[in-house]
PDB file of C-alpha atoms in Angstrom:
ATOM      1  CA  UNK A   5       0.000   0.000   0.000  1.00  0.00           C
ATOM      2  CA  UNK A   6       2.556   2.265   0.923  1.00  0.00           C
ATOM      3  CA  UNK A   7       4.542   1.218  -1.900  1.00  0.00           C
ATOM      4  CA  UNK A   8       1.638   2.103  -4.509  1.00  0.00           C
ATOM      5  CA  UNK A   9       1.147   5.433  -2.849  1.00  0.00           C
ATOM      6  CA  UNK A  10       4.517   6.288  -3.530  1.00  0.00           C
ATOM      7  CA  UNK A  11       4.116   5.844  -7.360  1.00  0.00           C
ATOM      8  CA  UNK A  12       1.281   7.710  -7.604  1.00  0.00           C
ATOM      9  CA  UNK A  13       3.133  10.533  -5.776  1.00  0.00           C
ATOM     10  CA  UNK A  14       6.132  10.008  -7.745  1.00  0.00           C
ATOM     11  CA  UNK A  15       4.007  10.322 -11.069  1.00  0.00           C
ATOM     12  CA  UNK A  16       1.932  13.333 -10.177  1.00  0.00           C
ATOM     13  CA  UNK A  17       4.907  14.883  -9.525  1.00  0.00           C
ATOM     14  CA  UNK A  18       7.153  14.628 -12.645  1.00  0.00           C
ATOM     15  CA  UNK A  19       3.537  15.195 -14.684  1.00  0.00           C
ATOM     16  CA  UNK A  20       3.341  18.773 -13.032  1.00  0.00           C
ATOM     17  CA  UNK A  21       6.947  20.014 -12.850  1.00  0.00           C
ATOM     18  CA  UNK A  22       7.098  20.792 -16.578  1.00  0.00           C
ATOM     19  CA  UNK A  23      10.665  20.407 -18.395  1.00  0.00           C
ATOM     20  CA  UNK A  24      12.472  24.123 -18.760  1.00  0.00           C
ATOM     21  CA  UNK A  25      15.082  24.447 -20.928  1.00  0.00           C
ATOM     22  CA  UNK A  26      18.181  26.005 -18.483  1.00  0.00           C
ATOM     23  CA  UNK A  27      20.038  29.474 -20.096  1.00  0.00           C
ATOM     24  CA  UNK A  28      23.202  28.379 -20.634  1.00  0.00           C
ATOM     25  CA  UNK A  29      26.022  29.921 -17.948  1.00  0.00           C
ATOM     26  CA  UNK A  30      28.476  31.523 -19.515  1.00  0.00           C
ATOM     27  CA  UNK A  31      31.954  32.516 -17.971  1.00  0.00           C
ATOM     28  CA  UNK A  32      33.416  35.833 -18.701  1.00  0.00           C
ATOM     29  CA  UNK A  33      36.541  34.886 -20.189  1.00  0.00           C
ATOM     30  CA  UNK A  34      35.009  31.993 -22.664  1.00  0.00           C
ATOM     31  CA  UNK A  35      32.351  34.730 -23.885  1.00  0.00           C
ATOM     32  CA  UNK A  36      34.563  37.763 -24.262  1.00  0.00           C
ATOM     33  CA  UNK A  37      36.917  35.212 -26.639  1.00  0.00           C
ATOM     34  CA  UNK A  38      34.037  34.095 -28.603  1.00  0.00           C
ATOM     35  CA  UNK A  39      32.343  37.843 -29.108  1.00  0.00           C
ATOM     36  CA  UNK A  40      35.653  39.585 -29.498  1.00  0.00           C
ATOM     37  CA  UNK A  41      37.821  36.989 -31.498  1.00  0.00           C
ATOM     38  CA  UNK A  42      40.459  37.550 -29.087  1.00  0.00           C
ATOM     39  CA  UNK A  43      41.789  34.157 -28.651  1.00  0.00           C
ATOM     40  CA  UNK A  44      43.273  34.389 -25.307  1.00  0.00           C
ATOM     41  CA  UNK A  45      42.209  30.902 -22.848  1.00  0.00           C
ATOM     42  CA  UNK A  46      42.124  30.805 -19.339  1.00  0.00           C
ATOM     43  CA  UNK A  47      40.973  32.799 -16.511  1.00  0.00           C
ATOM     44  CA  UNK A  48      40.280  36.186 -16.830  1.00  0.00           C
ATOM     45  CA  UNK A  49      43.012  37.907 -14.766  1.00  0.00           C
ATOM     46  CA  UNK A  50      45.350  35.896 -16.694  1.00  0.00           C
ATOM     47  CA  UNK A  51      44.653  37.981 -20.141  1.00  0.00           C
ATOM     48  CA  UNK A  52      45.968  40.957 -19.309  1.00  0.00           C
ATOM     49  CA  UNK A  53      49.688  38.802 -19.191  1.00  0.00           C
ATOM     50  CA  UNK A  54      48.946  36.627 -21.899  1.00  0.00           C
ATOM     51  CA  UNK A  55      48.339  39.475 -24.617  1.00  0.00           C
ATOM     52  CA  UNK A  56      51.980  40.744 -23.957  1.00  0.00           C
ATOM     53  CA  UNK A  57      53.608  40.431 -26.855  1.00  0.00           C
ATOM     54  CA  UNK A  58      50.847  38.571 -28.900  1.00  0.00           C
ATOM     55  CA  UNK A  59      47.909  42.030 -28.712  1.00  0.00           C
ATOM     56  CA  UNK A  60      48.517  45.632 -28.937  1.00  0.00           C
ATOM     57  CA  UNK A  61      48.069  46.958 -25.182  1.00  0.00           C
ATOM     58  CA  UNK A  62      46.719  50.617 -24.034  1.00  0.00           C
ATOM     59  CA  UNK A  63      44.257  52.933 -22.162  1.00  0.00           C
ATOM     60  CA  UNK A  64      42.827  53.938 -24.315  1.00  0.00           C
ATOM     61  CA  UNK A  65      38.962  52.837 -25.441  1.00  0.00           C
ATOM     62  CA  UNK A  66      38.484  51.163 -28.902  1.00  0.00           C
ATOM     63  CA  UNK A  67      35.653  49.356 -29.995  1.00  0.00           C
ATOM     64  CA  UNK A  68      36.279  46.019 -30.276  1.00  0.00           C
ATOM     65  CA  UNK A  69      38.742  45.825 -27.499  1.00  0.00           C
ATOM     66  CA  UNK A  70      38.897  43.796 -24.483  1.00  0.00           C
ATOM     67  CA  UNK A  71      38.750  45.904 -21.265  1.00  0.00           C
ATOM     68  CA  UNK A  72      40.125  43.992 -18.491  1.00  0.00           C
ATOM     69  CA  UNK A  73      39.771  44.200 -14.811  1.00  0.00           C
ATOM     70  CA  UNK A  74      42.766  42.870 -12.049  1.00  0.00           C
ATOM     71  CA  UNK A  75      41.612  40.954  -9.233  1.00  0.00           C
ATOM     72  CA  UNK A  76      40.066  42.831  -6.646  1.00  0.00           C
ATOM     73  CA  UNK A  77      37.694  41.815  -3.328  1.00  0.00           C
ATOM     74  CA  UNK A  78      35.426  39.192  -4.405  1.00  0.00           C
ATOM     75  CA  UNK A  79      36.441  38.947  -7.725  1.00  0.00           C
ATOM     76  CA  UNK A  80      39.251  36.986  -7.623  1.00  0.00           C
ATOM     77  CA  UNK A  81      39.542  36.193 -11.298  1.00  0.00           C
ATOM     78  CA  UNK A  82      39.310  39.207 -12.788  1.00  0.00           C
ATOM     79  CA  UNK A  83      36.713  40.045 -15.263  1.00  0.00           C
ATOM     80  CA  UNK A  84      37.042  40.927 -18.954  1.00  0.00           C
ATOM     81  CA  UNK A  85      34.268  42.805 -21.269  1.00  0.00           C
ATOM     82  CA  UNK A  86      34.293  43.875 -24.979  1.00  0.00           C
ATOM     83  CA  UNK A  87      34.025  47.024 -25.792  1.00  0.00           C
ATOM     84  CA  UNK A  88      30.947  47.773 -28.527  1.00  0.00           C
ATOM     85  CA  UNK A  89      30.890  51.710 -27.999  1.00  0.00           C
ATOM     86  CA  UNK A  90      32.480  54.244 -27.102  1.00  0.00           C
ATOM     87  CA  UNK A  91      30.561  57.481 -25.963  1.00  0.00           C
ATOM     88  CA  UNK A  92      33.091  60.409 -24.695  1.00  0.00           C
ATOM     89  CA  UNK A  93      36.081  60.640 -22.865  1.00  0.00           C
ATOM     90  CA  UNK A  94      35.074  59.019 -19.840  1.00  0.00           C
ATOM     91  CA  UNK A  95      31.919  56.034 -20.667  1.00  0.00           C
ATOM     92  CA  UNK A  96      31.985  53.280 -22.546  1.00  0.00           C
ATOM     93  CA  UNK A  97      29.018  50.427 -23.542  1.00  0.00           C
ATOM     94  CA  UNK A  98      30.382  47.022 -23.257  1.00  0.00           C
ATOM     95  CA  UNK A  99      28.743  43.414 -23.727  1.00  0.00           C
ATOM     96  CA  UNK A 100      30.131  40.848 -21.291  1.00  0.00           C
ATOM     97  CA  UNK A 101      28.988  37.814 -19.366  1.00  0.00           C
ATOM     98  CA  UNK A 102      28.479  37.008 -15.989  1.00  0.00           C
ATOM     99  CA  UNK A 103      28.316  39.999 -14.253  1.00  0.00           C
ATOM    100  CA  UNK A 104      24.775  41.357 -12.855  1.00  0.00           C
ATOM    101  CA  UNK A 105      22.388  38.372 -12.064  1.00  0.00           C
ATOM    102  CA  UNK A 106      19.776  38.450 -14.391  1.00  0.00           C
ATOM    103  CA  UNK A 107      16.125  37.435 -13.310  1.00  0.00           C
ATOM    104  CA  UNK A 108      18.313  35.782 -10.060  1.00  0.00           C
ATOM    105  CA  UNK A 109      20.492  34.080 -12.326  1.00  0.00           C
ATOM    106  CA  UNK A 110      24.214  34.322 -13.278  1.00  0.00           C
ATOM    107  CA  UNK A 111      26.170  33.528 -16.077  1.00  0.00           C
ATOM    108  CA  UNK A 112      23.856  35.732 -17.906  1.00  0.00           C
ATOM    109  CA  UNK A 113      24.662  38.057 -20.964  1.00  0.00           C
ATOM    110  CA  UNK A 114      24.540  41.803 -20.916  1.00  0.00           C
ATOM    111  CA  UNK A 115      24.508  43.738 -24.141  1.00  0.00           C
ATOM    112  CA  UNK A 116      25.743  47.449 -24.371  1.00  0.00           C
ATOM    113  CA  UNK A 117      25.457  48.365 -20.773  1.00  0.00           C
ATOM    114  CA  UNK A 118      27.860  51.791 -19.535  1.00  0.00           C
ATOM    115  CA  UNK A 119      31.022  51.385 -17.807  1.00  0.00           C
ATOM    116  CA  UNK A 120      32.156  55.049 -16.675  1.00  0.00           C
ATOM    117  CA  UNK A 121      36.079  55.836 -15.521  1.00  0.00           C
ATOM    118  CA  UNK A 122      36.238  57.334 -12.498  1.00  0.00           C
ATOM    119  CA  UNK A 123      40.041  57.322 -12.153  1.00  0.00           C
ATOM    120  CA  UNK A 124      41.785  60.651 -10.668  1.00  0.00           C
ATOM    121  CA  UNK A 125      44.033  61.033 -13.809  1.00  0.00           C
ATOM    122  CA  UNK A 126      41.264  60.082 -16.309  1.00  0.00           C
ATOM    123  CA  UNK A 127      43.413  56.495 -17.191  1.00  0.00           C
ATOM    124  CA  UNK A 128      40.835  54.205 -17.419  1.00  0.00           C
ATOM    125  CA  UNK A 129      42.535  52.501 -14.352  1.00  0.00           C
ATOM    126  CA  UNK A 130      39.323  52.693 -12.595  1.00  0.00           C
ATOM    127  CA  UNK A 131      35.752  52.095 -13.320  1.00  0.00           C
ATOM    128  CA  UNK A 132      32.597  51.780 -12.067  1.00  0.00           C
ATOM    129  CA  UNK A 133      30.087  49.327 -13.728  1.00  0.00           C
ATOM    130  CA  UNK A 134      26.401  49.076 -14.827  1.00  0.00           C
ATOM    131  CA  UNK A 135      24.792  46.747 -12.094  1.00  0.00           C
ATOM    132  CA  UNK A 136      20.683  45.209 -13.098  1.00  0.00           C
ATOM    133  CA  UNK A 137      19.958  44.978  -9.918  1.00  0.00           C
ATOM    134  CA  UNK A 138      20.795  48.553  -9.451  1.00  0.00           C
ATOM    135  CA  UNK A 139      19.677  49.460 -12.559  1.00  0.00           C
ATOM    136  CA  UNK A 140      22.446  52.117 -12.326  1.00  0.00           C
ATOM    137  CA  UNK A 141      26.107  52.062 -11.975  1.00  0.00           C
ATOM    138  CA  UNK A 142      27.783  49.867  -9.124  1.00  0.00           C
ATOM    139  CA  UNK A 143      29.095  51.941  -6.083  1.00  0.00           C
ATOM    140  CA  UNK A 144      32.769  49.751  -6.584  1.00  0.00           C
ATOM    141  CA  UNK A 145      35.212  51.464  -8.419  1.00  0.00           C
ATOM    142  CA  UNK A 146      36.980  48.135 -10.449  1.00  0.00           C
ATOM    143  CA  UNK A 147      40.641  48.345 -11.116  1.00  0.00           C
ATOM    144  CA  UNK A 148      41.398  48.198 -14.700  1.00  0.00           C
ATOM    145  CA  UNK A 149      44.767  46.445 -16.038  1.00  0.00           C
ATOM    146  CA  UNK A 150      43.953  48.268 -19.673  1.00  0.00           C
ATOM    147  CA  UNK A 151      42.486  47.157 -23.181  1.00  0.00           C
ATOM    148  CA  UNK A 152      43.427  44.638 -25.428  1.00  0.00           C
ATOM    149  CA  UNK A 153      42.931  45.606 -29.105  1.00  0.00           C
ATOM    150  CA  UNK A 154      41.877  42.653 -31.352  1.00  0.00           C
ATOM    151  CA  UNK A 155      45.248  42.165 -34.532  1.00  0.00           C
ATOM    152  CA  UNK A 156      43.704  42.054 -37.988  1.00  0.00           C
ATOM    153  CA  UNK A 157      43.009  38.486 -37.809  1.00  0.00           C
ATOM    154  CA  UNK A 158      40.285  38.721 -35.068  1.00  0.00           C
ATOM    155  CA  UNK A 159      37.152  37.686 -36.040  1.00  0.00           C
ATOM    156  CA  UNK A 160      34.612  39.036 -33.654  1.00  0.00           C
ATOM    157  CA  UNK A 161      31.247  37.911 -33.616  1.00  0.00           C
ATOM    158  CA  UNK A 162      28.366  39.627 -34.882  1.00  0.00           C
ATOM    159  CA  UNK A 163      24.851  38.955 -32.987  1.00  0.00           C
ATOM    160  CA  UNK A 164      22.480  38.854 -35.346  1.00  0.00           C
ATOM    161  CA  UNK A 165      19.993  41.814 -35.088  1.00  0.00           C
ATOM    162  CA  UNK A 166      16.357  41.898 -35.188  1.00  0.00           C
ATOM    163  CA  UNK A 167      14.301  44.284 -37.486  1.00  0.00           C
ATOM    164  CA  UNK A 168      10.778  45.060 -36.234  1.00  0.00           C
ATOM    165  CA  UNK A 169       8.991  44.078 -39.734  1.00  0.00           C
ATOM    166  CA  UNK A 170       5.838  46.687 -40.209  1.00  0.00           C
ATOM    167  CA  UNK A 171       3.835  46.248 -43.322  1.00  0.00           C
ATOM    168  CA  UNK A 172       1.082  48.890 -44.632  1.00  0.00           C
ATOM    169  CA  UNK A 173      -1.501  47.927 -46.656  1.00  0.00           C
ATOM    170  CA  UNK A 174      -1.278  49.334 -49.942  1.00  0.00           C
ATOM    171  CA  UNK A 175      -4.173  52.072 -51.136  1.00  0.00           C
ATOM    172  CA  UNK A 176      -5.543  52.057 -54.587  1.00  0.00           C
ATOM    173  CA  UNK A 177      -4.909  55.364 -55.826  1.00  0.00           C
ATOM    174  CA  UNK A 178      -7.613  55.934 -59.215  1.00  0.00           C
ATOM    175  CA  UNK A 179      -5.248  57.990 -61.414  1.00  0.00           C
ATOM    176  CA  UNK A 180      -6.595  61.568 -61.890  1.00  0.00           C
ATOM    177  CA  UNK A 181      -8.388  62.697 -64.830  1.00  0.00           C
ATOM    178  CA  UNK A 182      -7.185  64.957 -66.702  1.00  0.00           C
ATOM    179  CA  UNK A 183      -9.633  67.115 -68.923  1.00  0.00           C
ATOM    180  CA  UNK A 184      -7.162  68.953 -71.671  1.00  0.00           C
ATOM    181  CA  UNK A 185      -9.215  71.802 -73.065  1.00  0.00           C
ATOM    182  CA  UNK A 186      -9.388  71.678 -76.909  1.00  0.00           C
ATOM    183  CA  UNK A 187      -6.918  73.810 -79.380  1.00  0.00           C
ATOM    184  CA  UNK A 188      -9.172  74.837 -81.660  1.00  0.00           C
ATOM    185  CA  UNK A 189     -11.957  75.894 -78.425  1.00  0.00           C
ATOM    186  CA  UNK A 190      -8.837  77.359 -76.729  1.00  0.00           C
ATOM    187  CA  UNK A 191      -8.002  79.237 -79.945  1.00  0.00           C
ATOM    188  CA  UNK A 192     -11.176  80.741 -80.431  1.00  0.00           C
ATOM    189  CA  UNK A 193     -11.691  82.220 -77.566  1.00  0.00           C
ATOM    190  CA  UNK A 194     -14.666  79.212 -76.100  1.00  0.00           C
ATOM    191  CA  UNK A 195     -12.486  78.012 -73.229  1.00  0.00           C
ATOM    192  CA  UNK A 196     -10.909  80.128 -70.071  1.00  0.00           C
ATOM    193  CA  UNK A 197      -7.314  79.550 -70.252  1.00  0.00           C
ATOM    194  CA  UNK A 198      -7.371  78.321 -66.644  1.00  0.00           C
ATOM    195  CA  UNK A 199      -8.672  75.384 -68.177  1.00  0.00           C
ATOM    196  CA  UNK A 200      -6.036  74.302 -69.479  1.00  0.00           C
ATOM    197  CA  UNK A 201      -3.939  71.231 -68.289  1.00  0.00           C
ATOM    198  CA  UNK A 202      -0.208  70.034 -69.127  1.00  0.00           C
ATOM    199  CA  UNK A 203       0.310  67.634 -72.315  1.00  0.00           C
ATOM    200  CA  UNK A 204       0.015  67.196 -75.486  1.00  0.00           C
ATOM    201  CA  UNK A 205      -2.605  70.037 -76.033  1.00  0.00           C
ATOM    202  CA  UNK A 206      -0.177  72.495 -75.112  1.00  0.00           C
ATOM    203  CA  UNK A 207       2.322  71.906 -77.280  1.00  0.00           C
ATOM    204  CA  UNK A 208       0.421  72.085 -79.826  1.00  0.00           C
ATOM    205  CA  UNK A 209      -1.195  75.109 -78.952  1.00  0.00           C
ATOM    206  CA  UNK A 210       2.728  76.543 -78.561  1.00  0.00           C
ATOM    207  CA  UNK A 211       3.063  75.385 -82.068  1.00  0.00           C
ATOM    208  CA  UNK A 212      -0.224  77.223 -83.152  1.00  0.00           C
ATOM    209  CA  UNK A 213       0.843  80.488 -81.837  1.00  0.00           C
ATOM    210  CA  UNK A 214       4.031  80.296 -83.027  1.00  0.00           C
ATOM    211  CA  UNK A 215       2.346  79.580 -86.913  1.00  0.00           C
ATOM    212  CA  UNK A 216       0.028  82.968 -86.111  1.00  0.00           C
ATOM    213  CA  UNK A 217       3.401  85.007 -85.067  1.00  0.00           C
ATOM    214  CA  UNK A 218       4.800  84.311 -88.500  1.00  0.00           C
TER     215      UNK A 218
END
C-alpha cells in the first residue's frame, strides 16, 4: 500500500513540474573570446599577461577591445568585457557575461550596458560598472589592467539583429483625370485659359501660336 502510494506521488509529480530548458552559464573569459575573437584561454586575470607580446596593449577605449579588470575583493579572477561603444572621454558600452544576475540568475549576458572611468588622472585605471539589480552604476570602483585591441586576424562575432517588420496595406490610388481643353476651343476664344492642363494640347497650342506670329 505504501509502496503504490509512492508511485502515484512520484508520477503526479514529474507530470506537473514541466521540463524548462536552463540558459546556458556563460563565464566571462570563454564569452569575451568568442564575441571579441580575441583568442586568449584561461581565466580572466590571466589575459591581461597573456596578450603581452601577442595584442597591442593601451588605455585607451576602442571598440572592439577587451577591457580587463585585475583581481580585486570578491572577484578573484578578474573580469574581462568587450568594448561595442564608445561614448566620450570618460563612458563606454560594453557586452560581457556574468556579471549582474539576471532574473536571479548568473552567467547571464549583458549587451551594451555603460562602464564610466572614475580614475583621478582620467586612465581608465578605474571604473565603475552598470549593475541590473541597481539598474544604475555599481558603487565599486573596479581596477582596470587596460584594453586589449583585437590584430587584424580577429574575427569578432556579430549577434544577429532583429528588425521590427511593419507592413502597410497598400491604397488604390484611381489615377486623376485629366480634362485637356481643346486647341481649336482654346483658340477661339470658347475656353478660359485656366482650363487648361499640361500635355500634349499644349504643345500644340505653342506650335499654333508660333504659326500665327509668323
Amino acid at each position: 500500500m505504501r509502496r503504490s502510494s509512492f508511485l502515484i506521488a512520484l508520477i503526479a509529480l514529474t507530470s506537473v513540474a514541466p521540463a524548462s530548458a536552463q540558459e546556458p552559464f556563460w563565464q566571462c573569459a570563454q564569452f569575451a573570446r568568442q564575441f571579441s575573437g580575441i583568442e586568449i584561454r584561461g581565466d580572466a586575470w590571466t589575459w591581461w599577461g597573456q596578450a603581452e607580446g601577442r595584442y597591442e596593449r593601451g588605455n585607451s577605449p576602442r571598440v572592439g577591445a577587451i577591457l580587463s579588470f585585475a583581481p580585486y575583493g570578491p572577484m578573484r579572477l578578474g573580469h574581462v568585457a568587450t568594448v561595442t561603444q564608445v561614448l566620450g572621454d570618460r563612458e563606454i558600452s560594453v557586452t560581457h557575461a556574468n556579471w549582474s544576475p539576471i532574473n536571479g540568475a548568473r552567467g547571464q549576458i549583458e549587451h551594451d550596458v555603460l562602464i564610466r572611468d572614475v580614475s583621478q588622472d582620467n586612465d581608465w585605471s578605474q571604473v565603475r560598472v552598470w549593475f541590473a539589480p541597481l539598474a544604475d552604476l555599481g558603487t565599486t570602483a573596479w581596477p582596470v589592467d587596460g584594453f586589449i585591441y583585437p590584430d587584424a586576424g580577429s574575427k569578432r562575432a556579430v549577434p544577429p539583429i532583429r528588425f521590427a517588420s511593419v507592413q502597410i496595406p497598400a491604397r488604390r490610388i484611381s489615377p486623376p483625370r485629366l480634362a485637356y481643353a481643346r486647341v481649336d476651343a482654346l483658340a477661339v476664344g470658347k475656353v478660359s485659359p485656366r482650363t487648361l492642363r499640361l500635355g500634349q494640347d499644349v504643345i500644340r497650342l505653342a506650335m499654333l501660336e508660333d504659326r500665327r506670329g509668323r
